[in-house]
Amino acid sequence: MKFILLLFILPVCLPVPAAECAFYLWQRSWTPETELAVRACDRPLSAFAAELSRDKTERSAAPAEFWRRPGVTAVFRLRLDAFSTEGFRRLAAEIVRNGCPRVQLDADIPERRLAEYADRLKELRQALPASVREFSITALPCHLPHAAFADAARQADYYVLQLHGLDVPRNIEEPYALLDPAVARTAIIRARKLGRPFRLALPTYAYRLSFDPGTGAFAAISAEGGAPPEGRWNNRLAAPDPALLRDLLRENPDLPVIWFRLPVRGDLLNYDQETIAQLETGVIPVERLDIELRRTAPNAVELRVTPRARIQLEPLRLELSWPRRTGEFDLAPGVRNESGNRAFAVLPDRLSVPFGGCGTQVRAATFFIDETNHPVIKEIKP
C-alpha cells in the first residue's frame, strides 16, 4: 500500500515540466538584438509574421529564411475590423506569401461571433495549400464555455489558450492583474474537458500603466520598454506572479507551454532566460541585485549592477559607505549622483542607476581609488 501511495504523490512533486516549452517572438523589427536572441534560442518559436487590419497589412521584418527554420510557427494577427470575407481572403494570400509550413491565427474573436469564426476557419483551411502542414489558433478563457468554440477548435490541429490578459483599470485605485489564478485554473479544466489538443501561453512580460497624476484616470498602456507618453504620469506595473507561474507549471506538467515572450536584450519589461529557466525547474525566482566592484587599474574600480528576477520602472538606488569619501569618479550615462554633498572630489554616497532590464549588467560608475578605500554598497528599496 505504501508503494502505491508513493506513485500517486510523485507526479505532483515533479519540479520540471515534462512537456515542451517554446517562446513567442513578438518583435516586428529585426534588430541585431533580436537576431542574437533568435540564434541563441534552441526552442520552437511562434513568431509574429503579419497583422491585418481593414486598411493595411503590417509585416514582420524577419528575413525570408527565418520562416523556413525548423520549429518556427508564423503567427498572423487578424484584427476585428478585418473579420470579413475580404479579410480572410487577404489572410490566406498572406499565409501563402510567407511560406512557413506552420501557421497560427491570432484573433480576439467576440463570443457572439464564434459560430461565424468556426465557419470561416473551415473555409480558410480549405483555401490553404498543402505546404501548410500545421494550423493552430489562439483562444481566450471566455471562449471555452461556448459550443461554437468546440467547432472552431476542430478546424485546428491545436489551439493556444492565452491565460494572460488585462482588463484596463479606469483609474489608479482599481485593482488589476495580468494573470488571474481562478480564471486560469478554470480555463485549463474546461480546455481539458473539451478534448482537443491545446497548449498554454504564459506571460514573462509586464504592462506599464500610466495614470494622470491629478485625477488618477487611466492614460496609456504599453507592453514594450520605451518611454511613457509625454508628460508627467504616475506609472504602475502589471507584472507576472512568479509563484503562480511556477504553480501552474507544476499542476500541468503534461501541457506544452509557450512563454510570451522570448527575452531580447533591451526589452525592459520582460524576464530573462535565467529567470524563466528557474520557473521551469520548479524554483520560484527571488528578486535580488548583484553588485560587483571590479578593479580595472591600480587606482580604478568599476561598479557594475545586475538585477535578477525582476521587472521595474523606477531606477536602482544604491547607498555607498566609504572609509574615506575623498576621490574622483566617473558616472555612466544616465546615472545620477543623489548625495547630499556633491562637492568636487567627494565620492558619492547615493546613486540612481537606470534599470537596464532583467539579468542585464549595467556599469554604473568608475571610482579612482586605492585598494584601501573600497565601499560597502547596498540597495535602497523603494
PDB file of C-alpha atoms in Angstrom, residues 44 99 121 382:
ATOM      1  CA  PRO A  44      10.452  26.290 -31.014  1.00  0.00           C
ATOM      2  CA  GLY A  99       5.651  30.311 -46.975  1.00  0.00           C
ATOM      3  CA  LEU A 121     -11.838  28.760 -40.270  1.00  0.00           C
ATOM      4  CA  PRO A 382      11.515  51.855  -2.521  1.00  0.00           C
TER       5      PRO A 382
END
